[in-house]
């Protein structure tokens, strides 16, 4: 039996999906049973990267959702609206949805999951995080038996490309970004990528799946790479680290009422060169899941682009199509495939979290400066792992400190005291360290 697919959006990902559906040869036989029945585009007269019959195209996305020939709705428009409303409209009509939209799922995932559960339809989101890397279904299903201690990932390809080139060439952030934009690796408006918002959307989704409770997206502390200086990438390398934009979700403990305490954050991070994520370069993504009893499992691959993302979208369509075929159109929901909350989670106030840190200070170059800096850290119980003086010229010095794992509040208090020392011109950079 043929299954009708309705596509909302025919941009990079939509065209990739249309291409797979129109070329089923050599793929799973179910692909040949999927038929593209309606496609919503912004402008029907625009040239298309894929050949589609004119009668399939419409500028009315609601007509795609409402079309009785459409059994599964695929949302690849992106952005919050009308994407959210269209997803809810499809659910209300009893149609399963496949979406690549991390922004909508990170903000409205609970509303959408509740509507889907009430109506008994699937909403599958494999393409929303990590492009072609399977990470959503593994977290929901294959790793379901574990207590997840931490999920950490390089989940933004644009920033990883920029950081990789900064590290290999010693280039400045602004220069690499400008070239990435020329080459089409970075958007004309790169804010969502370089300021960390895209990675925060994605880690919010991964944390929700790993810990089984909703995460307040707007509460995730997020720092991008736009203020990162080439000299910090260089000093980090000299100290045995690689700088990556890391998104992390970590389980810290439980409240007496059972609410799970999580530390979820996005920031540039110094990784030891032998860390599994340190060797992930260019536009690739990788996600490291640490759980008990499984240990460390790493997922690696292309995190964006037409081919990888449409691979994930079509896999979700096939999952739904397979279940429909096995169970009939009104077959029972598979509880492990369906997203759902089973716990309360809260983000722990950032001052109460513990981290290792990298600090670069610009100081005068004279006797006793390192001692006074050390005293400020010591007074706040901030233990130093290493302290190194780098550039020295004209009576000025750059001092880089790596701390042991310390409380964020103590670290901030020590930094405030250091900034007040007359020998310290500026706290020039602070970065997290693994
Ligand atoms: N802009 C994202 C990235 C890809 O650079 O990884 C889409 O999620």
Tab-separated table of C-alpha atoms and ligand atoms in Angstrom:
chain	number	residue	atom	x	y	z
A	1	UNK	CA	0.000	0.000	0.000
A	2	UNK	CA	1.386	3.408	-0.964
A	3	UNK	CA	1.756	6.018	1.790
A	4	UNK	CA	1.236	9.693	0.922
A	5	UNK	CA	3.840	12.209	2.066
A	6	UNK	CA	3.188	15.950	2.272
A	7	UNK	CA	6.249	18.176	2.345
A	8	UNK	CA	6.218	21.590	3.983
A	9	UNK	CA	9.225	23.402	2.515
A	10	UNK	CA	11.448	22.671	-0.452
A	11	UNK	CA	14.709	24.277	0.625
A	12	UNK	CA	17.976	22.384	1.106
A	13	UNK	CA	16.489	19.632	3.300
A	14	UNK	CA	13.118	19.442	1.504
A	15	UNK	CA	14.844	19.016	-1.845
A	16	UNK	CA	17.029	16.273	-0.325
A	17	UNK	CA	13.914	14.440	0.895
A	18	UNK	CA	12.186	14.786	-2.490
A	19	UNK	CA	15.312	13.452	-4.169
A	20	UNK	CA	15.410	10.299	-1.995
A	21	UNK	CA	11.681	9.647	-2.436
A	22	UNK	CA	11.955	9.969	-6.205
A	23	UNK	CA	14.992	7.642	-6.375
A	24	UNK	CA	14.058	4.539	-4.352
A	25	UNK	CA	16.286	2.114	-6.268
A	26	UNK	CA	18.801	0.317	-4.035
A	27	UNK	CA	17.194	1.593	-0.816
A	28	UNK	CA	14.865	-0.167	1.633
A	29	UNK	CA	11.776	-1.442	-0.264
A	30	UNK	CA	9.509	0.732	1.884
A	31	UNK	CA	11.007	3.863	0.259
A	32	UNK	CA	9.368	2.736	-2.987
A	33	UNK	CA	5.999	2.750	-1.230
A	34	UNK	CA	6.278	6.402	-0.179
A	35	UNK	CA	4.741	8.864	-2.587
A	36	UNK	CA	5.214	12.628	-2.498
A	37	UNK	CA	1.650	13.907	-2.887
A	38	UNK	CA	1.832	17.649	-2.073
A	39	UNK	CA	4.645	20.147	-1.503
A	40	UNK	CA	4.343	23.637	0.015
A	41	UNK	CA	6.776	26.205	-1.360
A	42	UNK	CA	7.081	29.956	-0.985
A	43	UNK	CA	7.144	30.693	-4.715
A	44	UNK	CA	5.965	28.133	-7.284
A	45	UNK	CA	7.763	29.873	-10.161
A	46	UNK	CA	11.266	29.595	-8.629
A	47	UNK	CA	13.693	27.163	-10.289
A	48	UNK	CA	13.943	23.914	-8.260
A	49	UNK	CA	16.931	21.682	-7.612
A	50	UNK	CA	14.580	18.667	-8.047
A	51	UNK	CA	12.086	18.064	-10.839
A	52	UNK	CA	8.542	17.935	-9.433
A	53	UNK	CA	5.248	17.916	-11.307
A	54	UNK	CA	3.612	21.361	-11.162
A	55	UNK	CA	0.381	19.997	-9.711
A	56	UNK	CA	2.245	18.897	-6.553
A	57	UNK	CA	3.285	22.445	-5.656
A	58	UNK	CA	1.260	24.929	-3.668
A	59	UNK	CA	1.997	28.100	-1.743
A	60	UNK	CA	-0.594	27.123	0.869
A	61	UNK	CA	1.007	24.896	3.529
A	62	UNK	CA	-2.340	24.281	5.243
A	63	UNK	CA	-3.595	22.730	2.006
A	64	UNK	CA	-0.752	20.197	2.258
A	65	UNK	CA	-1.623	19.320	5.849
A	66	UNK	CA	-5.343	19.079	5.061
A	67	UNK	CA	-4.980	17.099	1.823
A	68	UNK	CA	-6.701	13.715	2.382
A	69	UNK	CA	-4.042	12.084	0.146
A	70	UNK	CA	-1.325	13.114	2.622
A	71	UNK	CA	-0.804	10.490	5.341
A	72	UNK	CA	2.458	11.820	6.843
A	73	UNK	CA	3.382	15.520	7.143
A	74	UNK	CA	7.058	16.450	6.847
A	75	UNK	CA	7.898	19.904	8.198
A	76	UNK	CA	11.183	21.318	6.909
A	77	UNK	CA	10.295	25.012	6.749
A	78	UNK	CA	12.287	25.915	9.868
A	79	UNK	CA	11.611	28.881	12.173
A	80	UNK	CA	8.922	29.064	14.834
A	81	UNK	CA	5.814	30.109	12.901
A	82	UNK	CA	4.017	28.942	10.882
A	83	UNK	CA	5.952	25.707	11.550
A	84	UNK	CA	4.556	25.189	15.071
A	85	UNK	CA	0.941	25.824	14.005
A	86	UNK	CA	1.273	23.526	11.007
A	87	UNK	CA	2.666	20.707	13.163
A	88	UNK	CA	-0.219	21.119	15.622
A	89	UNK	CA	-2.706	21.230	12.743
A	90	UNK	CA	-1.362	17.952	11.361
A	91	UNK	CA	-1.555	16.331	14.809
A	92	UNK	CA	-5.127	17.568	15.267
A	93	UNK	CA	-5.973	15.929	11.936
A	94	UNK	CA	-4.500	12.656	13.242
A	95	UNK	CA	-1.495	12.782	10.893
A	96	UNK	CA	1.984	11.793	12.071
A	97	UNK	CA	4.659	14.443	11.668
A	98	UNK	CA	8.355	14.305	10.860
A	99	UNK	CA	10.277	17.506	11.512
A	100	UNK	CA	13.857	18.747	11.374
A	101	UNK	CA	12.913	21.890	13.316
A	102	UNK	CA	15.103	22.140	16.438
A	103	UNK	CA	13.935	25.686	17.233
A	104	UNK	CA	10.276	24.626	17.462
A	105	UNK	CA	10.970	21.362	19.298
A	106	UNK	CA	13.292	23.058	21.840
A	107	UNK	CA	10.606	25.623	22.687
A	108	UNK	CA	7.295	23.852	22.057
A	109	UNK	CA	8.313	20.204	22.334
A	110	UNK	CA	6.132	19.567	25.384
A	111	UNK	CA	3.058	21.174	23.830
A	112	UNK	CA	3.602	19.182	20.639
A	113	UNK	CA	4.320	15.904	22.470
A	114	UNK	CA	1.208	16.337	24.644
A	115	UNK	CA	-0.968	17.032	21.598
A	116	UNK	CA	0.539	14.038	19.778
A	117	UNK	CA	0.007	11.716	22.754
A	118	UNK	CA	-3.598	12.890	23.161
A	119	UNK	CA	-4.291	12.274	19.477
A	120	UNK	CA	-2.236	9.059	19.315
A	121	UNK	CA	0.140	10.116	16.519
A	122	UNK	CA	3.899	10.151	16.199
A	123	UNK	CA	6.090	13.224	15.942
A	124	UNK	CA	9.601	12.115	15.024
A	125	UNK	CA	12.557	14.482	15.164
A	126	UNK	CA	15.741	12.583	14.260
A	127	UNK	CA	16.888	15.338	11.873
A	128	UNK	CA	16.551	18.105	14.483
A	129	UNK	CA	19.914	17.316	16.111
A	130	UNK	CA	23.145	16.227	14.465
A	131	UNK	CA	21.880	16.114	10.844
A	132	UNK	CA	22.658	12.627	9.561
A	133	UNK	CA	23.913	11.289	12.894
A	134	UNK	CA	21.432	8.956	14.585
A	135	UNK	CA	21.193	10.347	18.131
A	136	UNK	CA	17.493	10.933	18.866
A	137	UNK	CA	16.308	7.342	18.469
A	138	UNK	CA	19.407	5.936	20.238
A	139	UNK	CA	18.690	8.188	23.244
A	140	UNK	CA	14.985	7.294	23.201
A	141	UNK	CA	15.402	3.583	22.576
A	142	UNK	CA	18.793	1.926	22.315
A	143	UNK	CA	20.257	3.571	25.442
A	144	UNK	CA	16.970	3.563	27.348
A	145	UNK	CA	18.172	1.203	30.064
A	146	UNK	CA	20.930	3.544	31.222
A	147	UNK	CA	21.277	6.174	33.875
A	148	UNK	CA	22.659	8.955	31.703
A	149	UNK	CA	25.393	10.844	33.510
A	150	UNK	CA	26.316	13.262	30.756
A	151	UNK	CA	25.603	14.118	27.135
A	152	UNK	CA	28.226	16.379	25.598
A	153	UNK	CA	28.552	17.305	22.006
A	154	UNK	CA	29.892	19.370	19.195
A	155	UNK	CA	26.498	19.974	17.628
A	156	UNK	CA	27.064	23.046	15.501
A	157	UNK	CA	29.057	22.525	12.323
A	158	UNK	CA	29.528	26.200	11.460
A	159	UNK	CA	31.317	27.011	14.705
A	160	UNK	CA	33.329	23.796	14.573
A	161	UNK	CA	34.513	24.726	11.086
A	162	UNK	CA	35.562	28.189	12.330
A	163	UNK	CA	37.294	26.801	15.431
A	164	UNK	CA	39.090	24.099	13.425
A	165	UNK	CA	40.526	26.728	11.081
A	166	UNK	CA	41.451	29.056	13.939
A	167	UNK	CA	43.370	26.160	15.509
A	168	UNK	CA	45.094	24.931	12.355
A	169	UNK	CA	46.002	28.343	10.899
A	170	UNK	CA	46.173	30.631	13.942
A	171	UNK	CA	43.585	32.762	12.099
A	172	UNK	CA	41.362	35.403	13.733
A	173	UNK	CA	37.681	34.613	14.334
A	174	UNK	CA	36.405	37.460	12.125
A	175	UNK	CA	38.573	36.475	9.152
A	176	UNK	CA	37.535	32.817	9.236
A	177	UNK	CA	33.857	33.744	9.650
A	178	UNK	CA	34.015	36.058	6.623
A	179	UNK	CA	35.573	33.311	4.521
A	180	UNK	CA	33.078	30.713	5.798
A	181	UNK	CA	30.284	33.051	4.666
A	182	UNK	CA	31.903	33.430	1.233
A	183	UNK	CA	32.122	29.634	0.901
A	184	UNK	CA	28.508	29.173	2.051
A	185	UNK	CA	29.435	27.317	5.269
A	186	UNK	CA	28.076	30.124	7.434
A	187	UNK	CA	24.771	31.965	7.048
A	188	UNK	CA	24.716	35.630	6.008
A	189	UNK	CA	23.288	36.205	9.516
A	190	UNK	CA	25.446	33.832	11.548
A	191	UNK	CA	24.105	34.822	14.990
A	192	UNK	CA	22.211	31.599	15.792
A	193	UNK	CA	25.336	29.560	15.090
A	194	UNK	CA	28.160	31.724	16.439
A	195	UNK	CA	26.327	32.950	19.555
A	196	UNK	CA	25.457	29.369	20.537
A	197	UNK	CA	21.648	29.516	20.172
A	198	UNK	CA	21.495	26.675	17.633
A	199	UNK	CA	23.579	24.429	19.916
A	200	UNK	CA	21.412	25.420	22.906
A	201	UNK	CA	18.249	24.378	21.012
A	202	UNK	CA	19.847	21.025	20.252
A	203	UNK	CA	21.194	20.273	23.738
A	204	UNK	CA	17.820	21.230	25.177
A	205	UNK	CA	16.255	18.495	23.017
A	206	UNK	CA	18.947	15.936	23.879
A	207	UNK	CA	18.645	16.695	27.608
A	208	UNK	CA	14.861	16.286	27.478
A	209	UNK	CA	15.290	12.836	25.920
A	210	UNK	CA	18.212	11.763	28.119
A	211	UNK	CA	16.599	12.830	31.395
A	212	UNK	CA	12.933	12.402	30.570
A	213	UNK	CA	11.737	15.841	31.601
A	214	UNK	CA	11.217	19.174	29.943
A	215	UNK	CA	14.045	21.709	29.973
A	216	UNK	CA	13.392	25.447	30.038
A	217	UNK	CA	15.163	26.447	26.844
A	218	UNK	CA	15.492	30.120	27.798
A	219	UNK	CA	17.289	29.208	31.054
A	220	UNK	CA	20.228	27.450	29.360
A	221	UNK	CA	23.406	29.512	29.922
A	222	UNK	CA	24.720	30.091	26.404
A	223	UNK	CA	27.993	31.590	25.259
A	224	UNK	CA	29.126	31.476	21.642
A	225	UNK	CA	32.515	31.894	19.985
A	226	UNK	CA	32.266	35.475	18.715
A	227	UNK	CA	34.507	36.876	21.456
A	228	UNK	CA	37.087	34.093	21.251
A	229	UNK	CA	40.580	35.369	20.477
A	230	UNK	CA	43.148	33.548	18.357
A	231	UNK	CA	45.751	33.901	21.151
A	232	UNK	CA	43.575	31.845	23.536
A	233	UNK	CA	43.258	29.081	20.933
A	234	UNK	CA	47.055	29.236	20.576
A	235	UNK	CA	47.785	29.231	24.331
A	236	UNK	CA	45.299	26.402	24.835
A	237	UNK	CA	47.162	24.378	22.182
A	238	UNK	CA	50.493	25.057	23.892
A	239	UNK	CA	48.987	23.753	27.140
A	240	UNK	CA	47.685	20.565	25.470
A	241	UNK	CA	44.064	21.571	24.771
A	242	UNK	CA	41.770	22.107	21.772
A	243	UNK	CA	39.010	24.761	21.947
A	244	UNK	CA	35.539	23.527	20.918
A	245	UNK	CA	32.029	24.940	21.268
A	246	UNK	CA	30.612	22.318	23.595
A	247	UNK	CA	26.983	21.732	24.504
A	248	UNK	CA	26.679	19.770	27.726
A	249	UNK	CA	23.823	18.271	29.738
A	250	UNK	CA	24.899	16.700	32.998
A	251	UNK	CA	23.026	15.004	35.807
A	252	UNK	CA	24.063	16.473	39.168
A	253	UNK	CA	21.659	14.791	41.603
A	254	UNK	CA	18.043	14.707	42.740
A	255	UNK	CA	15.943	16.964	44.963
A	256	UNK	CA	14.119	15.356	47.917
A	257	UNK	CA	10.890	15.409	45.844
A	258	UNK	CA	12.623	13.491	43.046
A	259	UNK	CA	13.163	16.434	40.681
A	260	UNK	CA	16.357	15.838	38.717
A	261	UNK	CA	19.070	18.486	39.015
A	262	UNK	CA	20.734	19.211	35.682
A	263	UNK	CA	23.569	21.406	34.494
A	264	UNK	CA	22.836	22.240	30.855
A	265	UNK	CA	25.028	24.784	29.065
A	266	UNK	CA	26.758	25.853	25.865
A	267	UNK	CA	30.185	27.504	25.833
A	268	UNK	CA	33.626	27.411	24.233
A	269	UNK	CA	35.572	24.746	26.116
A	270	UNK	CA	39.180	23.619	26.362
A	271	UNK	CA	39.284	19.854	25.734
A	272	UNK	CA	42.417	17.835	26.476
A	273	UNK	CA	43.879	16.792	23.108
A	274	UNK	CA	43.209	13.111	23.868
A	275	UNK	CA	39.497	13.691	24.671
A	276	UNK	CA	37.199	11.750	22.274
A	277	UNK	CA	35.600	15.014	21.039
A	278	UNK	CA	38.922	16.821	20.477
A	279	UNK	CA	39.531	15.098	17.126
A	280	UNK	CA	36.210	16.226	15.603
A	281	UNK	CA	37.110	18.784	12.947
A	282	UNK	CA	35.451	20.918	10.294
A	283	UNK	CA	31.682	20.865	9.838
A	284	UNK	CA	31.339	17.448	11.482
A	285	UNK	CA	29.340	16.919	14.661
A	286	UNK	CA	29.823	14.390	17.449
A	287	UNK	CA	27.884	13.525	20.581
A	288	UNK	CA	29.373	11.635	23.502
A	289	UNK	CA	26.862	9.889	25.771
A	290	UNK	CA	28.088	8.644	29.141
A	291	UNK	CA	25.767	6.267	30.947
A	292	UNK	CA	25.604	3.514	33.509
A	293	UNK	CA	26.098	0.707	32.720
A	294	UNK	CA	26.935	1.310	29.043
A	295	UNK	CA	29.994	3.539	29.562
A	296	UNK	CA	30.959	5.986	26.826
A	297	UNK	CA	29.229	5.861	23.440
A	298	UNK	CA	30.148	8.357	20.741
A	299	UNK	CA	28.118	9.296	17.669
A	300	UNK	CA	30.029	11.034	14.883
A	301	UNK	CA	29.250	12.295	11.393
A	302	UNK	CA	27.955	15.086	9.174
A	303	UNK	CA	25.725	17.400	11.212
A	304	UNK	CA	24.057	19.379	8.446
A	305	UNK	CA	23.428	19.598	4.716
A	306	UNK	CA	20.865	18.221	2.292
A	307	UNK	CA	22.082	14.614	2.150
A	308	UNK	CA	22.708	13.950	5.861
A	309	UNK	CA	19.603	15.765	7.093
A	310	UNK	CA	17.273	14.212	4.533
A	311	UNK	CA	18.737	10.801	5.422
A	312	UNK	CA	17.434	11.343	8.971
A	313	UNK	CA	14.075	12.750	7.815
A	314	UNK	CA	13.383	9.816	5.492
A	315	UNK	CA	14.398	7.336	8.211
A	316	UNK	CA	11.683	8.840	10.438
A	317	UNK	CA	9.148	8.604	7.603
A	318	UNK	CA	10.106	4.953	7.153
A	319	UNK	CA	9.692	4.281	10.886
A	320	UNK	CA	6.162	5.616	10.750
A	321	UNK	CA	5.398	3.871	7.473
A	322	UNK	CA	6.716	0.582	8.872
A	323	UNK	CA	4.575	0.829	11.996
A	324	UNK	CA	1.501	1.665	9.921
A	325	UNK	CA	2.110	-1.352	7.758
A	326	UNK	CA	2.756	-3.671	10.680
A	327	UNK	CA	-0.097	-2.490	12.876
A	328	UNK	CA	-2.566	-0.986	10.414
A	329	UNK	CA	-3.292	2.731	10.186
A	330	UNK	CA	-4.762	2.782	13.687
A	331	UNK	CA	-2.176	0.510	15.252
A	332	UNK	CA	-1.087	1.031	18.837
A	333	UNK	CA	1.660	3.520	19.615
A	334	UNK	CA	5.061	2.065	20.314
A	335	UNK	CA	5.805	3.660	23.700
A	336	UNK	CA	9.547	3.793	23.120
A	337	UNK	CA	9.252	5.506	19.756
A	338	UNK	CA	6.860	8.101	21.117
A	339	UNK	CA	8.509	10.999	22.966
A	340	UNK	CA	7.193	11.619	26.448
A	341	UNK	CA	8.179	12.957	29.858
A	342	UNK	CA	8.469	10.750	32.876
A	343	UNK	CA	10.374	13.029	35.243
A	344	UNK	CA	10.603	16.572	36.535
A	345	UNK	CA	13.891	18.289	35.747
A	346	UNK	CA	15.350	21.627	36.759
A	347	UNK	CA	18.481	23.509	35.837
A	348	UNK	CA	20.759	24.120	38.813
A	349	UNK	CA	21.655	27.784	39.416
A	350	UNK	CA	24.972	28.350	37.625
A	351	UNK	CA	26.822	29.599	40.749
A	352	UNK	CA	26.313	26.168	42.340
A	353	UNK	CA	27.863	24.193	39.477
A	354	UNK	CA	31.483	23.003	39.440
A	355	UNK	CA	33.933	23.451	36.558
A	356	UNK	CA	37.559	23.670	35.574
A	357	UNK	CA	38.516	27.031	34.119
A	358	UNK	CA	41.062	28.760	31.901
A	359	UNK	CA	41.794	32.422	32.678
A	360	UNK	CA	44.047	34.842	30.795
A	361	UNK	CA	45.153	37.927	32.676
A	362	UNK	CA	47.007	40.962	31.412
A	363	UNK	CA	49.280	42.167	34.186
A	364	UNK	CA	52.404	44.148	34.903
A	365	UNK	CA	55.574	42.041	34.757
A	366	UNK	CA	57.053	42.408	38.244
A	367	UNK	CA	57.937	40.404	41.310
A	368	UNK	CA	55.061	39.071	43.392
A	369	UNK	CA	52.238	39.314	40.782
A	370	UNK	CA	51.776	35.563	40.397
A	371	UNK	CA	51.876	35.219	44.184
A	372	UNK	CA	49.121	37.807	44.674
A	373	UNK	CA	46.959	36.178	41.980
A	374	UNK	CA	47.500	32.807	43.676
A	375	UNK	CA	46.474	34.299	47.034
A	376	UNK	CA	43.181	35.606	45.575
A	377	UNK	CA	42.355	32.142	44.226
A	378	UNK	CA	43.460	30.465	47.477
A	379	UNK	CA	41.248	32.708	49.648
A	380	UNK	CA	38.199	31.484	47.709
A	381	UNK	CA	39.309	27.824	47.877
A	382	UNK	CA	40.005	27.824	44.134
A	383	UNK	CA	42.753	25.302	43.550
A	384	UNK	CA	45.140	26.035	40.678
A	385	UNK	CA	46.309	23.245	38.400
A	386	UNK	CA	48.812	25.326	36.433
A	387	UNK	CA	49.898	28.928	36.053
A	388	UNK	CA	52.022	30.014	33.100
A	389	UNK	CA	53.396	33.362	32.006
A	390	UNK	CA	53.265	33.815	28.222
A	391	UNK	CA	54.019	37.095	26.429
A	392	UNK	CA	56.272	39.539	28.219
A	393	UNK	CA	57.089	42.884	26.663
A	394	UNK	CA	57.507	46.472	27.819
A	395	UNK	CA	56.860	45.607	31.473
A	396	UNK	CA	53.564	43.815	30.633
A	397	UNK	CA	52.833	40.100	30.893
A	398	UNK	CA	50.095	37.637	30.034
A	399	UNK	CA	49.401	35.035	32.686
A	400	UNK	CA	47.260	31.990	32.003
A	401	UNK	CA	45.781	30.003	34.876
A	402	UNK	CA	44.060	26.606	34.664
A	403	UNK	CA	42.077	25.764	37.780
A	404	UNK	CA	41.035	22.423	39.169
A	405	UNK	CA	37.282	21.752	39.276
A	406	UNK	CA	35.870	24.482	41.524
A	407	UNK	CA	32.516	26.022	42.312
A	408	UNK	CA	31.459	28.676	39.836
A	409	UNK	CA	30.583	31.093	42.659
A	410	UNK	CA	34.048	30.762	44.268
A	411	UNK	CA	35.721	31.177	40.888
A	412	UNK	CA	33.730	34.356	40.166
A	413	UNK	CA	34.551	35.763	43.614
A	414	UNK	CA	38.271	35.095	43.111
A	415	UNK	CA	38.181	36.698	39.657
A	416	UNK	CA	36.528	39.821	41.072
A	417	UNK	CA	39.338	40.143	43.658
A	418	UNK	CA	41.986	39.553	40.973
A	419	UNK	CA	40.452	42.206	38.712
A	420	UNK	CA	40.858	44.672	41.621
A	421	UNK	CA	44.610	44.027	42.025
A	422	UNK	CA	46.564	47.106	40.896
A	423	UNK	CA	48.983	44.877	38.925
A	424	UNK	CA	46.155	43.333	36.859
A	425	UNK	CA	45.127	45.445	33.866
A	426	UNK	CA	42.358	43.150	32.731
A	427	UNK	CA	40.846	39.686	32.993
A	428	UNK	CA	41.191	39.215	29.238
A	429	UNK	CA	39.523	35.805	28.799
A	430	UNK	CA	37.790	33.100	30.814
A	431	UNK	CA	36.928	29.752	29.258
A	432	UNK	CA	35.653	26.464	30.650
A	433	UNK	CA	37.991	23.474	30.635
A	434	UNK	CA	37.200	19.784	30.707
B	1	LIG	N1	23.504	25.678	11.293
B	1	LIG	C1	23.695	24.361	11.827
B	1	LIG	C2	25.178	24.069	11.944
B	1	LIG	C3	23.097	23.273	10.988
B	1	LIG	O1	26.024	24.877	11.558
B	1	LIG	O2	25.497	23.012	12.462
B	1	LIG	C4	21.631	23.127	11.159
B	1	LIG	O3	21.298	22.679	12.449
